[in-house]
mmCIF file of C-alpha atoms and ligand atoms in Angstrom:
data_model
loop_
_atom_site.group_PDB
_atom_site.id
_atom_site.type_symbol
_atom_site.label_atom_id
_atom_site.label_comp_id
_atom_site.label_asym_id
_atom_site.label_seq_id
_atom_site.Cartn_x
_atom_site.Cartn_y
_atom_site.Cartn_z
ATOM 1 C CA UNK A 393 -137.304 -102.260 10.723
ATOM 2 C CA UNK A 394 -135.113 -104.226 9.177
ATOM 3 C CA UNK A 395 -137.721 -106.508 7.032
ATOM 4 C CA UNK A 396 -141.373 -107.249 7.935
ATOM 5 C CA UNK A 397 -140.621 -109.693 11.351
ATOM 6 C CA UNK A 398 -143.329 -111.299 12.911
ATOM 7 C CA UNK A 399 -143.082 -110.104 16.167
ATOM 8 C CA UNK A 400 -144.309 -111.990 19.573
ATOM 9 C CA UNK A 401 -144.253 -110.245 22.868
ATOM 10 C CA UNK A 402 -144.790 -112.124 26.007
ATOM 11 C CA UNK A 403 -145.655 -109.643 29.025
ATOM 12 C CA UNK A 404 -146.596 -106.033 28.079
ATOM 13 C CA UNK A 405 -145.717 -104.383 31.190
ATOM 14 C CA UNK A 406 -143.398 -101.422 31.963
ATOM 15 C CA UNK A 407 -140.883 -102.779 29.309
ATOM 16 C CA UNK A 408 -143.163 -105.029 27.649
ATOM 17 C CA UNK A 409 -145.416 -101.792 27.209
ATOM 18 C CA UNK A 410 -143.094 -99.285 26.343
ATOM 19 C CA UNK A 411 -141.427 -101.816 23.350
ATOM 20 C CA UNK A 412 -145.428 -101.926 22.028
ATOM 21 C CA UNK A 413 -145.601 -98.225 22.031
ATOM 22 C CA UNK A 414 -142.722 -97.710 19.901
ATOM 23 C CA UNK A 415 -143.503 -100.472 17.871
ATOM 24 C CA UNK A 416 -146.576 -99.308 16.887
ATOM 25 C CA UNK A 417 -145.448 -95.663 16.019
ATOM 26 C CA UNK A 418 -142.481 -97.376 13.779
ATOM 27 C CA UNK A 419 -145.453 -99.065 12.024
ATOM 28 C CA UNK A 420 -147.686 -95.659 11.866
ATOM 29 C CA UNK A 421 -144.244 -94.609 10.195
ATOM 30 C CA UNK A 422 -144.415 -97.336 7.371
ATOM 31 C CA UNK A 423 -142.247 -99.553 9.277
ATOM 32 C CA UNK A 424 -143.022 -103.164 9.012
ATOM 33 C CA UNK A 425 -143.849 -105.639 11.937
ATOM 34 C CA UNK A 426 -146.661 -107.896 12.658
ATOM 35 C CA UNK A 427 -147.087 -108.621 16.352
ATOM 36 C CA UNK A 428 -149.219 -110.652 18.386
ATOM 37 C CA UNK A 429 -148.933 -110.100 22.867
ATOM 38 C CA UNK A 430 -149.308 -112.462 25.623
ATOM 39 C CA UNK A 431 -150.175 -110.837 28.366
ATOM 40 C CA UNK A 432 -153.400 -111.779 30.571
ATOM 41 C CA UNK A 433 -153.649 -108.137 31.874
ATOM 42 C CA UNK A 434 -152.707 -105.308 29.593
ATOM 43 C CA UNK A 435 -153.150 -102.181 30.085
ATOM 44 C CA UNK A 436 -156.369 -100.601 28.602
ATOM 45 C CA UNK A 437 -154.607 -97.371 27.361
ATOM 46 C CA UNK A 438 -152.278 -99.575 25.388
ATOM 47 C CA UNK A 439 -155.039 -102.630 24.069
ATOM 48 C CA UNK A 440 -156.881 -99.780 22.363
ATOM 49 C CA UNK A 441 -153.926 -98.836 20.390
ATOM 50 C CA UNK A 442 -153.109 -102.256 19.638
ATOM 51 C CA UNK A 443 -156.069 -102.940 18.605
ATOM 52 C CA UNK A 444 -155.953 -100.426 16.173
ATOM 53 C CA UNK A 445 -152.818 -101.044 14.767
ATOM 54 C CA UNK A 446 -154.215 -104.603 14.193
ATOM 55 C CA UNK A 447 -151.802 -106.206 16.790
ATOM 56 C CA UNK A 448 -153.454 -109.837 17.613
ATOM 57 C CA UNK A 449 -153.270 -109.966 21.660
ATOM 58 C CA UNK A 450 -153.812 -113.608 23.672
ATOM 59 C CA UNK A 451 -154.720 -115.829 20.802
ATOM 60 C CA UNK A 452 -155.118 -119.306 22.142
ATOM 61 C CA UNK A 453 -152.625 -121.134 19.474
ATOM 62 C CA UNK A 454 -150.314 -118.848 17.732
ATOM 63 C CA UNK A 455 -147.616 -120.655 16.119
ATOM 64 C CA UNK A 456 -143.902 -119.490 15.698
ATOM 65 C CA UNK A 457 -142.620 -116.162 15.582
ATOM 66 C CA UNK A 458 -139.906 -114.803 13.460
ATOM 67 C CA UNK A 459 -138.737 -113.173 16.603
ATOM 68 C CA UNK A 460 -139.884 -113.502 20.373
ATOM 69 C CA UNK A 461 -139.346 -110.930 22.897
ATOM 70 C CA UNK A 462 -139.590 -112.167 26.622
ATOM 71 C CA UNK A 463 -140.644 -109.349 29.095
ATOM 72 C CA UNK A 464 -141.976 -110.683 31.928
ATOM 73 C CA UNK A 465 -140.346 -110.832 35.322
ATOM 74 C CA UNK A 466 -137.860 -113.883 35.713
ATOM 75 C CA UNK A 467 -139.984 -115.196 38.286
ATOM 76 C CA UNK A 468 -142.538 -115.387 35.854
ATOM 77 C CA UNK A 469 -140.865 -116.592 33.321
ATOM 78 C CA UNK A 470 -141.469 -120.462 34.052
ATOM 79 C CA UNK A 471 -145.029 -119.723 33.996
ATOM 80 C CA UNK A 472 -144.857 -117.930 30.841
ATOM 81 C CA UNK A 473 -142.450 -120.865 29.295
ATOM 82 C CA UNK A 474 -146.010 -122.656 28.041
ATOM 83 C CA UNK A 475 -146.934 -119.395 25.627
ATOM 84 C CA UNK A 476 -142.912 -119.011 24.959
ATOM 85 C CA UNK A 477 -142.270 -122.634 23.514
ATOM 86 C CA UNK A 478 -145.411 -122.050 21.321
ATOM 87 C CA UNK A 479 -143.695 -118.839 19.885
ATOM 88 C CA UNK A 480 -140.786 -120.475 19.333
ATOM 89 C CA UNK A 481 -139.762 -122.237 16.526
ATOM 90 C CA UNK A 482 -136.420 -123.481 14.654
ATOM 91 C CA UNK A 483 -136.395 -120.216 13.361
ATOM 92 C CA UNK A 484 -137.182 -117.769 15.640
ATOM 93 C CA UNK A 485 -134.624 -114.905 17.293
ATOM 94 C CA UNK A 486 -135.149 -115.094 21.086
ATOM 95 C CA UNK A 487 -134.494 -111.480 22.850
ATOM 96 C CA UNK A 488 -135.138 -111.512 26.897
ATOM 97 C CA UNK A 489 -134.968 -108.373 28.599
ATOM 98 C CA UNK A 490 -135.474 -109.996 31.797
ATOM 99 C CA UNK A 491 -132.917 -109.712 34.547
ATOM 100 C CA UNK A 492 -130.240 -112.325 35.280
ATOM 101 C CA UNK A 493 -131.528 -115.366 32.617
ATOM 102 C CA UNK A 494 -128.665 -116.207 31.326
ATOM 103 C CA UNK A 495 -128.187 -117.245 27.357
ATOM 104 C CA UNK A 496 -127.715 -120.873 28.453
ATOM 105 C CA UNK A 497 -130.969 -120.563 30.449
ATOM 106 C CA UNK A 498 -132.930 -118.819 27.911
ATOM 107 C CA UNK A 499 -131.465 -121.596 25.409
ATOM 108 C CA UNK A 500 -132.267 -124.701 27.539
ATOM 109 C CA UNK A 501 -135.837 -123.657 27.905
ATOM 110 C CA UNK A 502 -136.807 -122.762 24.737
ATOM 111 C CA UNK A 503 -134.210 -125.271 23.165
ATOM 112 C CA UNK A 504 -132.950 -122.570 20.746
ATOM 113 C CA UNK A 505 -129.717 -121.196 20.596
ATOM 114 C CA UNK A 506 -130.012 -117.915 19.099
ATOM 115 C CA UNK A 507 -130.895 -115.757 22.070
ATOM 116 C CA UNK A 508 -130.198 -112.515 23.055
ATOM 117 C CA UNK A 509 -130.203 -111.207 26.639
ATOM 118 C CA UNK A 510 -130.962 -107.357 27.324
ATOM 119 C CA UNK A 511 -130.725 -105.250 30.081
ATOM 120 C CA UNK A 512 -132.850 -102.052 29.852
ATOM 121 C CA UNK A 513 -133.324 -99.978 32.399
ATOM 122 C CA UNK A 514 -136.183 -97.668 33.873
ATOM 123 C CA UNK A 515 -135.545 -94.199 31.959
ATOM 124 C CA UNK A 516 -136.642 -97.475 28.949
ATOM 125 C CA UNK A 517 -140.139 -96.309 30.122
ATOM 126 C CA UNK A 518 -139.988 -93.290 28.403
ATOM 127 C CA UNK A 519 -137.819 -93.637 25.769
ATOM 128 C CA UNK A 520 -134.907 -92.218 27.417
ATOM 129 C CA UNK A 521 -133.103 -95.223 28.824
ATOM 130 C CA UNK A 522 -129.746 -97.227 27.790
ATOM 131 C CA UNK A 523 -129.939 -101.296 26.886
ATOM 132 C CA UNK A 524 -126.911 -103.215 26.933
ATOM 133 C CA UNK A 525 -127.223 -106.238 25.181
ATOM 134 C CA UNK A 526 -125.159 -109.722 25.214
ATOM 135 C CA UNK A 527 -126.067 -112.116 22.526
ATOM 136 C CA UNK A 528 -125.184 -115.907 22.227
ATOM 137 C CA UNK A 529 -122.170 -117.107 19.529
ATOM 138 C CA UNK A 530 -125.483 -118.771 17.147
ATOM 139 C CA UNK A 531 -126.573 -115.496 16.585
ATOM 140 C CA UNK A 532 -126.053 -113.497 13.034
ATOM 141 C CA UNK A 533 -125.186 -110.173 12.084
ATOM 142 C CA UNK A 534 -128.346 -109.649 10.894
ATOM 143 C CA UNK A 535 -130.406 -111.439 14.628
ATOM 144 C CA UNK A 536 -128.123 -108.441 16.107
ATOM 145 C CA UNK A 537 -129.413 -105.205 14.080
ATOM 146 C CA UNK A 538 -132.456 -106.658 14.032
ATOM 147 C CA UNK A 539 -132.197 -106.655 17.777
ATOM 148 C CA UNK A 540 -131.141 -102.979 18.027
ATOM 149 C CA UNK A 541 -133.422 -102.053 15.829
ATOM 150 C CA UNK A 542 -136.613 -103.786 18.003
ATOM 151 C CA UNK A 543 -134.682 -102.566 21.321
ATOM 152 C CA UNK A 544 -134.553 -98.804 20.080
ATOM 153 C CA UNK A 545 -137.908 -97.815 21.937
ATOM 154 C CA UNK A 546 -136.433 -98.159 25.033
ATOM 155 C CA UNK A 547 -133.747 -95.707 23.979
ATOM 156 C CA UNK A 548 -129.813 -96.069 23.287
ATOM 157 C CA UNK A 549 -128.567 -99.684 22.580
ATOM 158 C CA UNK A 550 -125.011 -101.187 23.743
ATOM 159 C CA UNK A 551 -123.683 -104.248 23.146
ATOM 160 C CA UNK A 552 -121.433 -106.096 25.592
ATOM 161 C CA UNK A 553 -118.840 -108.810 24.337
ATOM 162 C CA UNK A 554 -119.312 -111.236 27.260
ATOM 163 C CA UNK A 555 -121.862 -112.384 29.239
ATOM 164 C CA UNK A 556 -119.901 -112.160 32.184
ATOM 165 C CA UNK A 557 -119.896 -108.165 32.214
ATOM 166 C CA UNK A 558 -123.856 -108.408 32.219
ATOM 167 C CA UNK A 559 -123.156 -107.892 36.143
ATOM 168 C CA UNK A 560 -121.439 -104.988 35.981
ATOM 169 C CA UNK A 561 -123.797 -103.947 33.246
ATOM 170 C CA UNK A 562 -126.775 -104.115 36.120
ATOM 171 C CA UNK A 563 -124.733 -102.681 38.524
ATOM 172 C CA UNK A 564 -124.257 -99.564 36.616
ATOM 173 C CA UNK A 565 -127.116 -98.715 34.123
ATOM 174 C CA UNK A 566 -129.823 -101.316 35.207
ATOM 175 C CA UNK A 567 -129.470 -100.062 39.031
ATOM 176 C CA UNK A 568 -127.781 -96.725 38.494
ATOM 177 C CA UNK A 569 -131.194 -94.434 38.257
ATOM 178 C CA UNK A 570 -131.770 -95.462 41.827
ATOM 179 C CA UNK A 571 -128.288 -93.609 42.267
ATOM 180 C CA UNK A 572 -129.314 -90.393 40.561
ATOM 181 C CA UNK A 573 -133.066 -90.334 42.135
ATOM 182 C CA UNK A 574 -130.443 -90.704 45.335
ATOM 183 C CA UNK A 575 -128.558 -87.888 44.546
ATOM 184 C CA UNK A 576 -131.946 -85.593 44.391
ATOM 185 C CA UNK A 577 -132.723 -87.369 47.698
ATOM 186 C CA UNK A 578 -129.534 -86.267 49.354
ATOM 187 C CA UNK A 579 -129.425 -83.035 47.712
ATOM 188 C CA UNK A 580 -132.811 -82.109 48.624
ATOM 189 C CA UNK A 581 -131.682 -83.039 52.370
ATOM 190 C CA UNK A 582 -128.580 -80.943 53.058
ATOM 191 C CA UNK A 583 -130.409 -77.818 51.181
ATOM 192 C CA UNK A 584 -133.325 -78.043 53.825
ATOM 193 C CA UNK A 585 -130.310 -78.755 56.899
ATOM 194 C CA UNK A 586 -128.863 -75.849 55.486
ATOM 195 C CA UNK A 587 -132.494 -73.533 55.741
ATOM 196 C CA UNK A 588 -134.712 -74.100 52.532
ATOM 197 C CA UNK A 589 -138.027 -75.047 52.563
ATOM 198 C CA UNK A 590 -138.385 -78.875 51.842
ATOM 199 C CA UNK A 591 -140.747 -78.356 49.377
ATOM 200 C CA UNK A 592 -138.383 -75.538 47.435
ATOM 201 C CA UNK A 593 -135.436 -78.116 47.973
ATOM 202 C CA UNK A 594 -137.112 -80.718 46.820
ATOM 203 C CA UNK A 595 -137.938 -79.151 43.985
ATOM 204 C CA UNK A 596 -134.450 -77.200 43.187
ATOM 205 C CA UNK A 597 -132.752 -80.450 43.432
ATOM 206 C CA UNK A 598 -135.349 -82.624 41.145
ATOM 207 C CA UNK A 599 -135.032 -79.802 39.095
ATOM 208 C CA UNK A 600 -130.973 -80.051 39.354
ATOM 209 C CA UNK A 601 -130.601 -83.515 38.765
ATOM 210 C CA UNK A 602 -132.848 -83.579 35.742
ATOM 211 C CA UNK A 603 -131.215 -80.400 34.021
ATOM 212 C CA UNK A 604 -127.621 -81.358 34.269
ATOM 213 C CA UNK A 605 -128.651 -85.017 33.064
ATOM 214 C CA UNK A 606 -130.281 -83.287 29.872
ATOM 215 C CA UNK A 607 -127.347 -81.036 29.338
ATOM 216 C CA UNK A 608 -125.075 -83.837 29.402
ATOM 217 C CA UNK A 609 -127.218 -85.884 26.499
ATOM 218 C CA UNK A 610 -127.445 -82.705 24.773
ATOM 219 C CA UNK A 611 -123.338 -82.041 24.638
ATOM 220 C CA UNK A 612 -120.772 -84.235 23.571
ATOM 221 C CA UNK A 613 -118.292 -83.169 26.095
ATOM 222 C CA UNK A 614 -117.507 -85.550 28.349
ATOM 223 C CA UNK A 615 -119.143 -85.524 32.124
ATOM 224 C CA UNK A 616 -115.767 -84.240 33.395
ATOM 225 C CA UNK A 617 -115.591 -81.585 31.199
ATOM 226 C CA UNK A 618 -119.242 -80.441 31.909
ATOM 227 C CA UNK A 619 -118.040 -80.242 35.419
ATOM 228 C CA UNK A 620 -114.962 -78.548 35.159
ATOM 229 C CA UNK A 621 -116.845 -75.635 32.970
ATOM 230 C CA UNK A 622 -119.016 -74.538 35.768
ATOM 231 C CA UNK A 623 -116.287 -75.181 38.988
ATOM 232 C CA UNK A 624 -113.967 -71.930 39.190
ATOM 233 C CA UNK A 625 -111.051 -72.201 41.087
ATOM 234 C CA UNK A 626 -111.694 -71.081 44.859
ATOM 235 C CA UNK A 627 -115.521 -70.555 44.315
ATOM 236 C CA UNK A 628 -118.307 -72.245 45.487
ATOM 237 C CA UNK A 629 -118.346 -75.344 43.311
ATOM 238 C CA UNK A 630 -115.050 -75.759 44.547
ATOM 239 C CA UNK A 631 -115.437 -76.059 47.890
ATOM 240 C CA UNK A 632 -118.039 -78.711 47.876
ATOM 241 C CA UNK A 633 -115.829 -80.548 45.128
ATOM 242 C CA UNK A 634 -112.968 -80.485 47.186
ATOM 243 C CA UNK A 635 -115.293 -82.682 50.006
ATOM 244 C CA UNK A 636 -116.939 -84.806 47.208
ATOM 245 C CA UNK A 637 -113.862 -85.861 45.430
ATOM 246 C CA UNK A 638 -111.777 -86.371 48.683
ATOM 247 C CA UNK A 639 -110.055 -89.933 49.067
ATOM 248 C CA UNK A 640 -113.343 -91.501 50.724
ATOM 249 C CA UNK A 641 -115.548 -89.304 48.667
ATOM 250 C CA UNK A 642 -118.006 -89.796 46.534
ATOM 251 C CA UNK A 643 -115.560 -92.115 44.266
ATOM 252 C CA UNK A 644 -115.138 -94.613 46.648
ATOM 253 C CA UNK A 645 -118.261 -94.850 47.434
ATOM 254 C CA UNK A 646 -119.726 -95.666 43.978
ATOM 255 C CA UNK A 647 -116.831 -97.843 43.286
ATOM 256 C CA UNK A 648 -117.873 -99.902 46.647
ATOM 257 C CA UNK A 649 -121.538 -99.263 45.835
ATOM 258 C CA UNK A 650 -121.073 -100.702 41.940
ATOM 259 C CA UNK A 651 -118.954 -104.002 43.479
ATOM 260 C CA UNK A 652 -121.750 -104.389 45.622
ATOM 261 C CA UNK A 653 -124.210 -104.423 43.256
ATOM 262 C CA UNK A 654 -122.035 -106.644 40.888
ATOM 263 C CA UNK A 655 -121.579 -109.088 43.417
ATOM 264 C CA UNK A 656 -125.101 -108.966 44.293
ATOM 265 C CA UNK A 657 -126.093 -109.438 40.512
ATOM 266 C CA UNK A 658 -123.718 -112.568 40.712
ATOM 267 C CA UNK A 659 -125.771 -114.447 43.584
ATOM 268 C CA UNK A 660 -129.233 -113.661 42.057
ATOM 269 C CA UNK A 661 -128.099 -114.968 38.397
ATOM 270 C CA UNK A 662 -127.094 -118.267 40.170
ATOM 271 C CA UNK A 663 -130.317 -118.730 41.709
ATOM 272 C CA UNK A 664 -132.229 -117.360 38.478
ATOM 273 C CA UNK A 665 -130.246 -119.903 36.776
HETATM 274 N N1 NAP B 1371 -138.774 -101.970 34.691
HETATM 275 C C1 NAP B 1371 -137.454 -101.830 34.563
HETATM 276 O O1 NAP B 1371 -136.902 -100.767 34.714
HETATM 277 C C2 NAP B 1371 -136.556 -102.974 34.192
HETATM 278 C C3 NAP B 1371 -135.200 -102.769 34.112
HETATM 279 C C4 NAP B 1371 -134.381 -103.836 33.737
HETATM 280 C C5 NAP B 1371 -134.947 -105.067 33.453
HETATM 281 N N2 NAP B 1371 -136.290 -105.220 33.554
HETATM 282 C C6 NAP B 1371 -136.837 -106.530 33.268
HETATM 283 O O2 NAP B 1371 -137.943 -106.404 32.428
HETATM 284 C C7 NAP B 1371 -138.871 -107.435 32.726
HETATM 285 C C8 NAP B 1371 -140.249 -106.828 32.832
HETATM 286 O O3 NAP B 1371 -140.227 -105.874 33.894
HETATM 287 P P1 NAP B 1371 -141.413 -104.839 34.039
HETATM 288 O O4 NAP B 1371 -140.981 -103.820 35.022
HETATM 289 O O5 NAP B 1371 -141.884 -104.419 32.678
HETATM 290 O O6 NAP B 1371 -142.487 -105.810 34.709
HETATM 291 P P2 NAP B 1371 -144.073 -105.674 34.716
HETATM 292 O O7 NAP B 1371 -144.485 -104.257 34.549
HETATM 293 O O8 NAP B 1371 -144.576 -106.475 35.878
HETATM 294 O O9 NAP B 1371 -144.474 -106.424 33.357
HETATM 295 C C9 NAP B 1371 -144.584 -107.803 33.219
HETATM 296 C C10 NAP B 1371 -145.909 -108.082 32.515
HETATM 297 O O10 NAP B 1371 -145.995 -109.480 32.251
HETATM 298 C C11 NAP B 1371 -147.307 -109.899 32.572
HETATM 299 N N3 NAP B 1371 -147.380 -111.343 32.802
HETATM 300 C C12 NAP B 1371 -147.357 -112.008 33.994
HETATM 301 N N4 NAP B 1371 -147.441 -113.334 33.773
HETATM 302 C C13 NAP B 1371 -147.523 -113.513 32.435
HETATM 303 C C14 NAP B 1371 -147.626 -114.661 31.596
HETATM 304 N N5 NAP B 1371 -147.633 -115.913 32.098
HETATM 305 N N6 NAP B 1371 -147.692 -114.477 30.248
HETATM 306 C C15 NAP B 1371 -147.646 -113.248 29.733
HETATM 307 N N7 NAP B 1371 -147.546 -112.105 30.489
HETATM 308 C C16 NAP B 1371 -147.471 -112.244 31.823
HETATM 309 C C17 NAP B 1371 -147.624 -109.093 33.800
HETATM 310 O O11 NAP B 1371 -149.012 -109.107 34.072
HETATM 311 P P3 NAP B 1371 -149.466 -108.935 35.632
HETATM 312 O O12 NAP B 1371 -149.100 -107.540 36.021
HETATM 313 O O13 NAP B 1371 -150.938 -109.175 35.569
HETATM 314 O O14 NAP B 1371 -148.715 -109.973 36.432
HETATM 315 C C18 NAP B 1371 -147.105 -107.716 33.387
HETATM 316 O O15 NAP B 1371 -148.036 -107.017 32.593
HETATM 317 C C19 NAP B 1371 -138.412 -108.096 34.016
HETATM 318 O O16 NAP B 1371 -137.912 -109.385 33.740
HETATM 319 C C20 NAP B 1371 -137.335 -107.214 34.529
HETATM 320 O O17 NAP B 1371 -136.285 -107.980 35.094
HETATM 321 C C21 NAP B 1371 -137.114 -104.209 33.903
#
């Protein structure tokens, strides 16, 4: 950690919860943080180790925090505004990892202006996911490591220079493990049209999937590289590549499938708003 921050979390959920655990093994690791958690329902596993680590959870009148972390869901959020305002002081760094509040949102309601706005996404749960991160023009060099540094348990940190590409930002890496669990979907299906047990195609193409992804965090050649080292030319890679990466293949489709989800991004952050 950067210093010793008082930390408040509000909603120790999938997020909420996997922030905690990392938290508290940064602390086992001499890092320093004092946090207290809102949360009306946490998770046994995780209220033993917080109680442990000497993390104060629901106190009825905790005043502000240094830094307050908002993981709730958005439609939660205006129930969880009570326990926010509390948190939140003149001095307090606001980070929401909640999808589609915008800054201005997150500002008006907690009548702050230095907020951040993350979105994580579900590898987060186990350390392995990506968080891109817009933060408002208040904010400090300083409000931003601190940010990365609190973000970290969720896994790699990104920050975006506008708001406005928050959008695309869902569409790709906040909804894009639904396109990869997909891909094992599909996968899975044409191996069993073409004669394999479902159960051993199931399993080949989890097994796929999950393998090339941690080959690909493991190199630092890029994806296209990585593909072109195990396609020879007229071989069996080949052929399937030639129908994937025809003129309505598998291109187009993501490109239609990441405007969708853009687009789609756009109408929910106007009603969040
Ligand atoms: N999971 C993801 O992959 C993902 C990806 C991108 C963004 N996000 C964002 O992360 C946020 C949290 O998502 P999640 O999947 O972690 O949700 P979650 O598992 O439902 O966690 C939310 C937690 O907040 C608790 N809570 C409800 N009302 C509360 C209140 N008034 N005060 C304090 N805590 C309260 C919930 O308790 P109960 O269960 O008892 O209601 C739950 O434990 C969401 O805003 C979501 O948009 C999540």
């Amino acid at each position: 950690m950067v210093e010793a921050p008082a930390v408040t979390l509000i909603g120790a959920g999938q997020m909420g919860g996997a922030l905690v655990r990392g938290w508290l093994a940064a602390v086992r690791c001499g890092g320093g943080l004092t946090l207290t958690v809102h949360d009306p329902a946490v998770d046994a596993g995780i209220l033993t180790d917080m109680e442990k680590a000497g993390v104060v959870v629901n106190p009825p009148d905790a005043g502000p925090a240094d830094v307050l972390v908002l993981a709730v869901k958005p439609q939660t959020f205006a129930a969880a505004a009570a326990s926010a305002r509390a948190a939140c002081g003149p001095q307090t760094l606001v980070i929401s990892v909640m999808a589609g509040v915008t800054l201005a949102a997150l500002s008006r309601a907690l009548d702050t202006d230095r907020v951040i706005r993350a979105m994580p996404n579900t590898p987060g749960q186990i350390g392995q996911g990506v968080t891109a991160y817009v933060s408002s023009a208040a904010c400090k060099p300083a409000d931003l490591a601190l940010a990365e540094q609190l973000l970290a348990p969720l896994g790699a940190v990104e920050p975006i220079p506008t708001e406005r590409l928050m959008d695309v930002v869902t569409a790709v890496s906040g909804s894009g493990p639904a396109y990869v669990f997909l891909l094992a979907e599909v996968l899975a299906a044409a191996a069993e049209k073409e004669g394999l047990d479902p159960d051993i195609a199931a399993r080949l193409a989890r097994r796929t999937v999950a393998g090339a992804g941690a080959l690909m965090l493991q190199s630092s050649e890029p994806a296209s590289q990585l593909r072109k080292a195990v396609t020879s030319p007229g071989g069996t890679t080949q052929a399937a590549l030639d129908i994937l990466m025809s003129a309505d293949g598998l291109a187009m489709l993501m490109r239609k499938a990441v405007a969708a989800a853009t687009q789609r991004s756009r109408e929910l952050g106007r009603g969040v708003d």
